[in-house]
Coordinates of C-alpha atoms in Angstrom, one line a residue:
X1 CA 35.4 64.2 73.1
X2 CA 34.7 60.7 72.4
X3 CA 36.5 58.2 70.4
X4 CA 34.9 55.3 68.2
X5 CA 37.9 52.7 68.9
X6 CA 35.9 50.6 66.0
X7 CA 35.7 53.1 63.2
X8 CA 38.1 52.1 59.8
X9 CA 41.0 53.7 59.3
X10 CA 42.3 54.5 55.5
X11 CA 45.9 53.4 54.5
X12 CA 47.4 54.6 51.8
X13 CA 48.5 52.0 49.1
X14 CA 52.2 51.2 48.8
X15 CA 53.7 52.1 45.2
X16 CA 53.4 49.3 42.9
X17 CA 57.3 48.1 41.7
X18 CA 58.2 46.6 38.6
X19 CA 59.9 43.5 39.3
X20 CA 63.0 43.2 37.3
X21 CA 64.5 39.4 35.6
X22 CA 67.9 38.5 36.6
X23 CA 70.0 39.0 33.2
X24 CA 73.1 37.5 33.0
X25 CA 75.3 37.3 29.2
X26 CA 75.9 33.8 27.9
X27 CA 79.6 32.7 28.8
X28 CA 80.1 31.7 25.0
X29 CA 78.6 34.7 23.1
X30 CA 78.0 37.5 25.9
X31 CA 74.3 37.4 24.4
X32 CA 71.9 38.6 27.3
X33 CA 69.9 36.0 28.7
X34 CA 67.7 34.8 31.1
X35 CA 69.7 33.7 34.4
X36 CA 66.4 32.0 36.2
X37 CA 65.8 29.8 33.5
X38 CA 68.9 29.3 31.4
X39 CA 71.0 26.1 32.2
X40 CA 74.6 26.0 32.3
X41 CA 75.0 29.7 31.7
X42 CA 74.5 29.0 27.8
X43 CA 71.9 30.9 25.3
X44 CA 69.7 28.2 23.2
X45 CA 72.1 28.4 20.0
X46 CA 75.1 27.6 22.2
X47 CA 73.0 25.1 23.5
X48 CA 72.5 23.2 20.2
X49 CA 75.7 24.3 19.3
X50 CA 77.5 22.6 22.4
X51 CA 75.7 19.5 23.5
X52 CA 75.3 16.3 21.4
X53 CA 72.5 14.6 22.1
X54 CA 73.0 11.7 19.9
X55 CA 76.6 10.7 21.9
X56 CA 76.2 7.0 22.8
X57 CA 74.1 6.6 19.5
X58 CA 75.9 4.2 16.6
X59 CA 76.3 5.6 13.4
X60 CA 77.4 2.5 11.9
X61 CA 75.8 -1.3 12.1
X62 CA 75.8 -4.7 10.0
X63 CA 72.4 -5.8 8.6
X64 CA 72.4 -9.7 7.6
X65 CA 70.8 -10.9 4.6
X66 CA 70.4 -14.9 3.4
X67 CA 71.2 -14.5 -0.1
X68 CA 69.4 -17.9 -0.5
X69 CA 65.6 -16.7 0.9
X70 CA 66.4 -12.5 1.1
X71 CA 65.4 -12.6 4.4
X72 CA 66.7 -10.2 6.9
X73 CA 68.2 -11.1 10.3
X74 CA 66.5 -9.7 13.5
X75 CA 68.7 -11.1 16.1
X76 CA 69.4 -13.5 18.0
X77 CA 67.8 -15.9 15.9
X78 CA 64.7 -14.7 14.0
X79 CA 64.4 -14.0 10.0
X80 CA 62.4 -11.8 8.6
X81 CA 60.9 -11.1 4.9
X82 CA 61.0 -7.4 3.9
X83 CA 61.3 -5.4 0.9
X84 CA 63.8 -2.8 0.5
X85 CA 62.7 0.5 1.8
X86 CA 59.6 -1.0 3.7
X87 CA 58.6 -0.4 6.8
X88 CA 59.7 -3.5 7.8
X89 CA 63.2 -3.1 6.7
X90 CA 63.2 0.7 8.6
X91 CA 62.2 -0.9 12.0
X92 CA 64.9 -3.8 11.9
X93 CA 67.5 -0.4 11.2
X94 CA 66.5 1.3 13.9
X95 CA 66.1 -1.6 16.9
X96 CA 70.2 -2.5 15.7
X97 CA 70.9 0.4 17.1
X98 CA 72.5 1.3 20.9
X99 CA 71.0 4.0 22.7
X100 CA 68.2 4.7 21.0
X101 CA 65.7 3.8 23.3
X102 CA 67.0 6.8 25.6
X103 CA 65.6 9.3 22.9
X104 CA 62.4 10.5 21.3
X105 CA 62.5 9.7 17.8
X106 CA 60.9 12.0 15.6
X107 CA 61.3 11.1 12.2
X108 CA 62.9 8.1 10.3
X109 CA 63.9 8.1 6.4
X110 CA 65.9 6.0 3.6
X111 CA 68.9 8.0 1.9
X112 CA 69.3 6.4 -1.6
X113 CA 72.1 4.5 -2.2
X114 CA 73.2 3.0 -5.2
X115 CA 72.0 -0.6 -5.1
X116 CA 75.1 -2.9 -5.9
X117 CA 76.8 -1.0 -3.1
X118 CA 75.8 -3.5 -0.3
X119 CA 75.1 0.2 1.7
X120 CA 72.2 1.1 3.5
X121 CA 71.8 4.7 5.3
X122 CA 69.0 6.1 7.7
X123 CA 68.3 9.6 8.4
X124 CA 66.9 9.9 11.9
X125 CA 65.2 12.8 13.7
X126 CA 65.5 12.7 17.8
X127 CA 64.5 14.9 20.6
X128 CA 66.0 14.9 24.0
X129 CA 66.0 16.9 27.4
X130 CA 69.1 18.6 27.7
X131 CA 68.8 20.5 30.8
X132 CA 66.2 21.1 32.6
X133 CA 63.7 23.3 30.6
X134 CA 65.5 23.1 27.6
X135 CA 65.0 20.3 24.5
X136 CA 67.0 20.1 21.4
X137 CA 66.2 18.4 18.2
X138 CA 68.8 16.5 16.4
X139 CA 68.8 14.5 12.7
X140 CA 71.7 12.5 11.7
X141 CA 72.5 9.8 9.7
X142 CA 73.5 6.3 10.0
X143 CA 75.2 4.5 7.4
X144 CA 74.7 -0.1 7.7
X145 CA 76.7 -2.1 5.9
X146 CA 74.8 -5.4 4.3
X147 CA 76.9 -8.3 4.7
X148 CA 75.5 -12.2 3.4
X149 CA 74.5 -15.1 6.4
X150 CA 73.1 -17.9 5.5
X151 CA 69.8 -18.7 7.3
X152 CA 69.0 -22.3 8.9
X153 CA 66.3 -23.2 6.9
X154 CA 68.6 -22.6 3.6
X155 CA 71.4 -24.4 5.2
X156 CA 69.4 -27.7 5.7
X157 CA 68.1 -27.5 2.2
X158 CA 71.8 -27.6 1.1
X159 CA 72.6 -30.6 3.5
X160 CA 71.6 -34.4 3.2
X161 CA 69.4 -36.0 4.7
X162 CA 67.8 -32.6 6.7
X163 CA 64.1 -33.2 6.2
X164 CA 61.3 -34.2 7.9
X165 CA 59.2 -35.1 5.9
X166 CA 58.7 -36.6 2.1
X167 CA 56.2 -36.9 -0.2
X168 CA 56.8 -39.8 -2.3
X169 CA 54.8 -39.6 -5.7
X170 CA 54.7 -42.3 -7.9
X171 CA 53.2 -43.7 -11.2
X172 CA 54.0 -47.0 -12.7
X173 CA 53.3 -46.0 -16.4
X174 CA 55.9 -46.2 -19.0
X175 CA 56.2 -42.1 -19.7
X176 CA 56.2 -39.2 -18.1
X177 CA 53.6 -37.2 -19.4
X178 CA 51.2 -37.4 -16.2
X179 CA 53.9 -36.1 -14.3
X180 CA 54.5 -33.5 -16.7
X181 CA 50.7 -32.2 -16.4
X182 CA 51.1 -32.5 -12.9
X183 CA 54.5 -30.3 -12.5
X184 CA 52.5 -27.8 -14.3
X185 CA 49.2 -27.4 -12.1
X186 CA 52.1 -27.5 -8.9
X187 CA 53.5 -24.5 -10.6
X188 CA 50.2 -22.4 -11.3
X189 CA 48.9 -23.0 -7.5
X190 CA 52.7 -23.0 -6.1
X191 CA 52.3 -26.0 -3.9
X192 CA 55.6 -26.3 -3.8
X193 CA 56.8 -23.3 -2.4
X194 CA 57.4 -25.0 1.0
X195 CA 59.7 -27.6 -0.6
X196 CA 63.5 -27.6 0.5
X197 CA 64.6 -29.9 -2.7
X198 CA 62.9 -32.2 -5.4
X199 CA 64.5 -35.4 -6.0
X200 CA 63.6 -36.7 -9.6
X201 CA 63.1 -41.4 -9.2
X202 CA 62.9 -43.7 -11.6
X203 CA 58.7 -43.8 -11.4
X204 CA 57.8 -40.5 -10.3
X205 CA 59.2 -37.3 -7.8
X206 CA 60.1 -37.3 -4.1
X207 CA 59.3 -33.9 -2.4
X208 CA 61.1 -32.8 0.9
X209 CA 60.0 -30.3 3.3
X210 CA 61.0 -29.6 6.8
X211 CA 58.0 -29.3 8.4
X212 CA 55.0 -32.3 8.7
X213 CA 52.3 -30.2 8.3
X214 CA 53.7 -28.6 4.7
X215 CA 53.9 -32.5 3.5
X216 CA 50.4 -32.8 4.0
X217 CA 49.5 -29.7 2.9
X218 CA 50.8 -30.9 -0.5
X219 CA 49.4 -34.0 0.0
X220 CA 45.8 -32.4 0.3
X221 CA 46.6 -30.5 -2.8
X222 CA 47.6 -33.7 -5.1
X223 CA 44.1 -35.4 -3.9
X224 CA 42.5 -32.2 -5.0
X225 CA 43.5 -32.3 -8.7
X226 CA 44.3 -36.0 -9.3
X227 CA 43.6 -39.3 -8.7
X228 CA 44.9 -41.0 -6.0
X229 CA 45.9 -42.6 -2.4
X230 CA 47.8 -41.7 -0.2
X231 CA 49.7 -43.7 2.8
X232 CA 51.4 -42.0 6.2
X233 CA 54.2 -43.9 7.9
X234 CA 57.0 -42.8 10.8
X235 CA 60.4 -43.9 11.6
X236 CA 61.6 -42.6 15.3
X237 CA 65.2 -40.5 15.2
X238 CA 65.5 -40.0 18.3
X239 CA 63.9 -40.0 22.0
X240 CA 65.0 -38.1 24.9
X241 CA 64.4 -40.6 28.2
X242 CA 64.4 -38.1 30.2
X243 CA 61.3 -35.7 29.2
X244 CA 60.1 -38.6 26.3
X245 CA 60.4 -36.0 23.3
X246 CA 60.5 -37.5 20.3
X247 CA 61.4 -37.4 16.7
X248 CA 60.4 -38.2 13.8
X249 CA 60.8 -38.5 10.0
X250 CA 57.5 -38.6 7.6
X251 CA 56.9 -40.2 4.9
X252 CA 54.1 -40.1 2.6
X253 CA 53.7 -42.4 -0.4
X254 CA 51.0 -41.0 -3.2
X255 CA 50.3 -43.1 -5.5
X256 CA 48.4 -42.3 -9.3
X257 CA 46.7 -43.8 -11.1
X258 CA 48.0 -45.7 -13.9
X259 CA 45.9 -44.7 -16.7
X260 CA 46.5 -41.3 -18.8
X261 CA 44.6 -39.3 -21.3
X262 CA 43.9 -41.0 -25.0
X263 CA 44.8 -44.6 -23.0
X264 CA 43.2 -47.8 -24.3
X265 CA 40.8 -49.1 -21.2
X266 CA 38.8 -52.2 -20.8
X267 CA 36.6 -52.2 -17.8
X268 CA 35.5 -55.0 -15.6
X269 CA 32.1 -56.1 -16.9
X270 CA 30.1 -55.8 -13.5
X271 CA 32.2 -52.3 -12.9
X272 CA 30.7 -50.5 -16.4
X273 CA 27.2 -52.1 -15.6
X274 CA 27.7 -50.5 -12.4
X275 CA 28.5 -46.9 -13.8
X276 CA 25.7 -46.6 -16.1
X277 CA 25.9 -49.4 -18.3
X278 CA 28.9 -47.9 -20.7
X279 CA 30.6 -50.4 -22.8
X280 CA 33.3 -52.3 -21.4
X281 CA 35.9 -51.2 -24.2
X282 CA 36.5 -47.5 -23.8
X283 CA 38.6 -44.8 -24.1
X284 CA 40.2 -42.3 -21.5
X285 CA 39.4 -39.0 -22.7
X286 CA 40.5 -37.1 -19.8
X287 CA 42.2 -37.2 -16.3
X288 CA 40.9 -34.9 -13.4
X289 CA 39.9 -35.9 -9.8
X290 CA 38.1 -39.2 -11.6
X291 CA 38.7 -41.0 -15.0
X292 CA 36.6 -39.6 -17.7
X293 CA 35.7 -42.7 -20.3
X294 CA 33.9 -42.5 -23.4
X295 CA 32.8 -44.8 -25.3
X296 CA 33.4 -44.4 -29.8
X297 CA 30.5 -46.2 -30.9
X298 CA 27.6 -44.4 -28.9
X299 CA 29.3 -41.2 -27.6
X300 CA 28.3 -42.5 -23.7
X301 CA 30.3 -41.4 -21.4
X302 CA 31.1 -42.0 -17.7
X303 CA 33.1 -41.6 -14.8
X304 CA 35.2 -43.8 -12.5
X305 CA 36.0 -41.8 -9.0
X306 CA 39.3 -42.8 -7.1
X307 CA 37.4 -44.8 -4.6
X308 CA 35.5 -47.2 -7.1
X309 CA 38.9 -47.4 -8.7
X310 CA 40.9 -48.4 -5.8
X311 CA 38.4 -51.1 -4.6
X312 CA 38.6 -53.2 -7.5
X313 CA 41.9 -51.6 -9.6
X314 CA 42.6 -52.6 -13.3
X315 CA 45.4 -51.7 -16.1
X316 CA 44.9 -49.9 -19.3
X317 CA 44.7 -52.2 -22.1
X318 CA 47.2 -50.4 -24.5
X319 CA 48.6 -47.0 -24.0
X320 CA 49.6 -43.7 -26.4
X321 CA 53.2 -45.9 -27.6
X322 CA 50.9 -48.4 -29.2
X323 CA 49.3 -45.7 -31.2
X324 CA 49.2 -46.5 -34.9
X325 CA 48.5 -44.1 -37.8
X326 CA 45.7 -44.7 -39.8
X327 CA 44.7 -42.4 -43.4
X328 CA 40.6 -41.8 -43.3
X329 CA 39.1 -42.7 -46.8
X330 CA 35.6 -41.7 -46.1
X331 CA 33.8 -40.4 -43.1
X332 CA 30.3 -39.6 -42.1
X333 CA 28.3 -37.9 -39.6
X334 CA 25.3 -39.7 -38.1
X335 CA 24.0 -36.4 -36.2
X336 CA 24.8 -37.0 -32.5
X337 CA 26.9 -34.8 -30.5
X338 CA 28.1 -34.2 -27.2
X339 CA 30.4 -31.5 -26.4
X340 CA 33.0 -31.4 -28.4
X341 CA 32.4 -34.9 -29.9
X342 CA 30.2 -36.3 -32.3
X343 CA 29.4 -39.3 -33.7
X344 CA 30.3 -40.4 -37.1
X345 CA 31.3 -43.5 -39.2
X346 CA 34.5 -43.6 -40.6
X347 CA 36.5 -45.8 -43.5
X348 CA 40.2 -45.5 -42.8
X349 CA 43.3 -47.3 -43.8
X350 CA 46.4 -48.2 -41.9
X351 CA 49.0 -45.6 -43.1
X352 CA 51.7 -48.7 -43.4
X353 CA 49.4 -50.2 -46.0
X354 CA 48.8 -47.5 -48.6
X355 CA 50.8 -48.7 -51.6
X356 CA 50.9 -52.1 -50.5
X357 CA 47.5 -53.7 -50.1
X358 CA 43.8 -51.6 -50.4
X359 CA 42.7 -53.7 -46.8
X360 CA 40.7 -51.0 -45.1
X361 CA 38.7 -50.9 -41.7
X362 CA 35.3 -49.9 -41.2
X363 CA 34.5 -48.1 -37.7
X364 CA 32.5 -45.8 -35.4
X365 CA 34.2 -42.8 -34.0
X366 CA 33.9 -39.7 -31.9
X367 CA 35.7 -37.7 -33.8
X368 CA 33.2 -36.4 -36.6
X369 CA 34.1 -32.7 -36.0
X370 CA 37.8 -32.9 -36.9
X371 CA 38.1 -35.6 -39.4
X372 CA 37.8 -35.1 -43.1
X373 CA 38.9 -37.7 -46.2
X374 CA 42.6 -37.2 -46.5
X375 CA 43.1 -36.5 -42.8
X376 CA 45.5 -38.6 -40.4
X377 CA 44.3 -39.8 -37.3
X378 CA 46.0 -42.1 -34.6
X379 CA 44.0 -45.2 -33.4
X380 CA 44.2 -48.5 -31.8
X381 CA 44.5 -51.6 -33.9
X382 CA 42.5 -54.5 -32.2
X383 CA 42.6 -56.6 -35.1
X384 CA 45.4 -59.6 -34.4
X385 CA 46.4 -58.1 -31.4
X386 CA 47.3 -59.9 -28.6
X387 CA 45.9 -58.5 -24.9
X388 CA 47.6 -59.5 -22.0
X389 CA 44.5 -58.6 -19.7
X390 CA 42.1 -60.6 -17.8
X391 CA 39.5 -58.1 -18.3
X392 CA 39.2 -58.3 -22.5
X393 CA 39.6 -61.8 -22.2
X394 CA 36.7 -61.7 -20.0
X395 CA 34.9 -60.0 -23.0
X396 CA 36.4 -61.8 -25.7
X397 CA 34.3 -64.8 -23.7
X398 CA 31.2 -63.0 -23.1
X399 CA 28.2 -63.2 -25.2
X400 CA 26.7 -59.8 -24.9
X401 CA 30.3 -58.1 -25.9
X402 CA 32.0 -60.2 -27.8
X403 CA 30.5 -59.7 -31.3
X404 CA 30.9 -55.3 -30.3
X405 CA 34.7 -54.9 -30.2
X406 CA 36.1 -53.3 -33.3
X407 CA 38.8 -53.7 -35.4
X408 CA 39.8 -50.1 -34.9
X409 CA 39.4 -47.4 -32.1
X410 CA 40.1 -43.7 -33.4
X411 CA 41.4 -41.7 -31.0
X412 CA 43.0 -38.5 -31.6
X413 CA 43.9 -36.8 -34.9
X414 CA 47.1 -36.7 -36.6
X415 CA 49.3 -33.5 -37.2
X416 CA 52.3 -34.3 -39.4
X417 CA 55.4 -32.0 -38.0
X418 CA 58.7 -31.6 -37.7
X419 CA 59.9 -33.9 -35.1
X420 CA 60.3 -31.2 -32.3
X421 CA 59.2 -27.4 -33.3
X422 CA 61.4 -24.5 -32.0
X423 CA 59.4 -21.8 -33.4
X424 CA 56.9 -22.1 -31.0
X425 CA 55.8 -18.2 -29.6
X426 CA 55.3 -19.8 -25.8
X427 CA 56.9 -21.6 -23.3
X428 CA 56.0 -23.2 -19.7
X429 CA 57.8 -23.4 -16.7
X430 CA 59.6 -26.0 -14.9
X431 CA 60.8 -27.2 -11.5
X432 CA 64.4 -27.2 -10.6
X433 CA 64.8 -30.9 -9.8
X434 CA 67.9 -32.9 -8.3
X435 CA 68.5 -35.3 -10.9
X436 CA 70.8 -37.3 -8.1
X437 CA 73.9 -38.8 -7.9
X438 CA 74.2 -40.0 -11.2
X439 CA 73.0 -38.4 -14.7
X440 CA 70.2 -40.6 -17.0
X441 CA 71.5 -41.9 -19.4
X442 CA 71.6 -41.0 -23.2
X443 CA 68.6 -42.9 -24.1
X444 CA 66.7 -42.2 -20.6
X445 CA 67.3 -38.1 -21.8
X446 CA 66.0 -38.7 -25.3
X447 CA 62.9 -40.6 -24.0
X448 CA 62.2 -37.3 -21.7
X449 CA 62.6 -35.3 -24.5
X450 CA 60.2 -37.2 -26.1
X451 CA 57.8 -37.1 -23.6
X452 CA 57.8 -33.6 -23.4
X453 CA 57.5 -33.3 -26.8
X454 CA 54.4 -34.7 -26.7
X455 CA 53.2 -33.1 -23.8
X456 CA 53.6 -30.0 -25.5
X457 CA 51.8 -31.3 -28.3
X458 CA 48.8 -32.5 -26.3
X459 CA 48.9 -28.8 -25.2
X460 CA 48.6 -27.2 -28.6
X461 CA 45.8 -29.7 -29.8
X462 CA 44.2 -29.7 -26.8
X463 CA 41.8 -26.5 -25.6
X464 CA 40.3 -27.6 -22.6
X465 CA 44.1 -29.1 -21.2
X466 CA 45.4 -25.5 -22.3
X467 CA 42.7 -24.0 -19.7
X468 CA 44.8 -25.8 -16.9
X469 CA 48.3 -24.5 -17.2
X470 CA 50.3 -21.5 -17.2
X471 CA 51.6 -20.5 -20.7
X472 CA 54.0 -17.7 -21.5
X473 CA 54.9 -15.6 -23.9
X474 CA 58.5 -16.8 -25.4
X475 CA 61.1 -13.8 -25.3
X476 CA 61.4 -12.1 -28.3
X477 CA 64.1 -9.7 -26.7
X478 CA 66.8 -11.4 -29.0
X479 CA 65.1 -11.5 -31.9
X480 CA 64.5 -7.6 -31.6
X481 CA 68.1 -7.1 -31.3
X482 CA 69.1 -9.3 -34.4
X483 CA 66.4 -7.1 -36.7
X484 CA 68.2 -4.9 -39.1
X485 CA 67.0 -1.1 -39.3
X486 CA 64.5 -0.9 -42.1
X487 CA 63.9 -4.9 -42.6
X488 CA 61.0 -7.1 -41.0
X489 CA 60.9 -10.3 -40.2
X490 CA 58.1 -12.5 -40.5
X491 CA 56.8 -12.9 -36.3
X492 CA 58.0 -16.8 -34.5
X493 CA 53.6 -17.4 -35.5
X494 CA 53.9 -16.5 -39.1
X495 CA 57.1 -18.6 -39.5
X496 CA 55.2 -21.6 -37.6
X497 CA 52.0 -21.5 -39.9
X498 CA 54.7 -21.8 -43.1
X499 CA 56.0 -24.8 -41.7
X500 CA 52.9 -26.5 -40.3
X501 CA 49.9 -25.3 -41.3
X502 CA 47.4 -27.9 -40.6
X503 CA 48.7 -27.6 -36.6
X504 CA 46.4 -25.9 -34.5
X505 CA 48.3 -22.3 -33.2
X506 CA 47.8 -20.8 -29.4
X507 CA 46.2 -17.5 -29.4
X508 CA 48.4 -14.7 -27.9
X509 CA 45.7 -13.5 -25.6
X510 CA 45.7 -16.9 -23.6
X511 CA 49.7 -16.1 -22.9
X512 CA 51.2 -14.3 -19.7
X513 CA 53.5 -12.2 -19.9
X514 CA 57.2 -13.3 -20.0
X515 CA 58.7 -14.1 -16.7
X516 CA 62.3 -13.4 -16.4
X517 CA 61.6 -12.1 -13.6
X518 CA 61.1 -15.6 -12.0
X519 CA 63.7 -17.7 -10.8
X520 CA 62.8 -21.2 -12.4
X521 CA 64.0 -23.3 -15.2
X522 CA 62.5 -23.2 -18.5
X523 CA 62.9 -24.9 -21.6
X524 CA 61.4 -24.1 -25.3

């Protein structure tokens, strides 16, 4: 009997066993639980129940806020614009506080608070190891308290002599109306946001800012919307030898130019040759980034830019205070028209004289679409005037314009008022100036009055000035409140056209909305 040593032999398969899990009971609850995986002898609600993963995580902090700018604090030294309950605002709460970085953070929320409280609470969602295999998930809140700092930048605007630069803006005219038109287009761009104070000067406004390039920033801007020319000097603070830093203050004088709106002009005779042949004698009918001129008899007008100006500059010949009132006795169209003007000859009468002699003036205007017999209009009297200027005695002398100057130049019409309205249903902003050491005096206020006055004025009778500026709607919040239950009372429009009715009213769909809201002066 042979054997085959290679043949396979069967083995029977072991039994398969079930391998049981170690179970041991939790050493808080006795609840059965997994002793491979569980850490610290602890089931998963003991766990959470136990352990504290937001230990070492502040539940109270200080937030810093410039009362001044409302600008928040991000230390050391950085301040930063955010609303409340922005995004913003949420990340400066949450990198004030200790520890956090060691967590996940899951979710971040605002809690309302009431808001003169000076509280500001955070709830906050983390996630955190706590033993190896096992993560909890945490919220809690944290409760900041807002307290007030004052940021640099405010600081130096409440300090002397903290700038670094000044724009110096100045106009050697006799009123302050140009300056009034001006404050108004600063306000409706807001050039002047980057301005730490506004001084108000005897000829015109000093602007400080505390950086150079804001100065010329504004600088730019005046040059956009007005005439004029600007000069840049430095004066050096202070120099450090060592590295050869240096520092310096800025100064910027502006300069505008010294004719306004409705002013009396008489131009050099080769300068209105030179600009299209335009009489010598004219008037300035408006003010932009040139003078606009026109000239009564023909309706020509033209236009002198800033750099013809500057080469060869000249004076008005009178201005708005030498304005007299004249009554029109008769007045007729000749057909021409441009724009809003047209030509028409007019008989008028100085207003002085009625009663007292029947002398009357004979004279070409522009102004044949507003007047009418009966009407008062405001004009120049040339007749017996004396001129101070080299330019009209230049034409007084010249053969070709001597015989062509008038007796009377029209120039705007007349609305008889009440010497300053208060019923007027809008309003326009103003800047809050530094009116320095020492107050104007009583006469100095009553001439600004007056000057803004007629400013306001110029506004109402004025539609393409009106398309410049910002008006508002006046508040009628009072008003409201002094209404008795069942009464009316006639609207601040309806109680204007009683007392003027001849002036010409503001329609309320060119007006904003109030703005209360806004933190700037106003006056009526």
């Amino acid at each position: 009997m042979s054997m085959d040593l290679d043949a396979p032999v069967a083995i029977a398969p072991l039994p398969l066993t079930q391998q049981k899990a170690a179970t041991i009971l939790c050493c808080n609850c006795a609840a059965p639980i997994d002793g491979t995986s569980s850490a610290g002898a602890l089931c998963y609600d003991c766990v959470k129940l136990t352990v504290d993963i937001s230990e070492g995580i502040q539940r109270e902090a200080t937030l810093h806020i410039c009362r001044d700018c409302e600008r928040w604090l991000q230390p050391p030294a950085h301040w930063l614009t955010a609303a409340p309950e922005s995004r913003e605002l949420l990340a400066l709460c949450l990198r004030k506080l200790r520890g956090l970085s060691k967590t996940r953070i899951i979710d971040a929320s605002f809690i309302w608070t009431e808001p003169h409280s000076r509280r500001v609470k955070v709830k906050i969602t983390i996630q955190q190891e706590a033993f190896q295999g096992t993560i909890l998930q945490q919220t809690f809140e944290v409760e900041y308290v807002v307290a007030y700092h004052q940021c640099p930048d405010c600081a130096k605007s409440f300090t002397a002599n903290t700038w670094r630069a000044v724009v110096q803006v100045r106009q050697k005219v006799p009123h302050k109306r140009t300056f009034l038109y001006l404050e108004q287009l600063i306000l409706k761009h807001s050039a002047h946001k980057d301005t730490i104070n506004i001084k108000e000067v005897k000829d015109g406004l000093d602007f400080y800012y505390a950086q150079r390039n804001h100065a010329e920033k504004f600088v730019d801007f005046l040059t956009s919307v007005a005439p004029v020319r600007s000069k840049k000097s430095q004066e050096l603070i202070s120099m450090d030898i060592h590295t050869s830093t240096k520092s310096y203050k800025f100064s910027f004088s502006v300069e505008l130019v010294p004719i306004c709106k409705d002013d009396l002009v008489a131009l050099p005779i080769k300068l209105a040759k030179s600009i299209g042949n335009i009489s010598p004698l004219t008037i300035c009918y408006r003010v932009g980034t040139a003078l606009n001129l026109i000239d009564p008899n023909t309706l020509q007008t033209s236009e002198v830019s800033t750099p013809i100006y500057w080469r060869s500059p000249f004076t008005p010949l009178a201005d708005t205070q030498e304005l007299v009132e004249f009554v029109v006795m008769d007045i007729e169209p000749l057909g021409p028209t441009k724009g809003r003007f047209a030509l028409a000859e007019a008989t008028v009468a100085r207003a002085s004289d009625l009663g007292v002699n029947d002398k009357t003036y004979f004279t070409r205007t522009h102004l044949g679409n507003l007047l009418h017999p009966g009407d008062s209009v405001l004009g120049y009297h040339l007749t017996g005037t004396n001129f101070n200027n080299p330019q009209f005695e230049a034409l007084e002398q010249s053969n070709a314009y001597a015989s062509s100057i008038p007796d009377v130049m029209l120039v705007k019409k007349f609305y008889a008022r009440k010497k300053k309205s208060k019923s007027r249903n809008w309003r326009l902003k103003r800047m809050n100036k530094d009116e320095g050491e020492l107050l104007p005096k009583k006469q100095d206020q009553e001439r600004m009055e007056r000057d803004y006055e007629m400013f306001l004025r110029d506004v109402e009778e004025d539609q393409e000035l009106r398309s410049t500026v910002a008006m508002y709607k006046a508040q009628q919040e009072k008003k409201a409140r002094d209404k008795m239950e069942g009464i009316e009372q006639g609207s601040v429009a309806d109680t204007e056209g009683t007392e003027d009715e001849e002036v010409p009213k503001i329609n309320m769909d060119e007006l904003l909305d109030e703005f209360d809201e806004l933190s700037v002066g106003d006056e009526d």
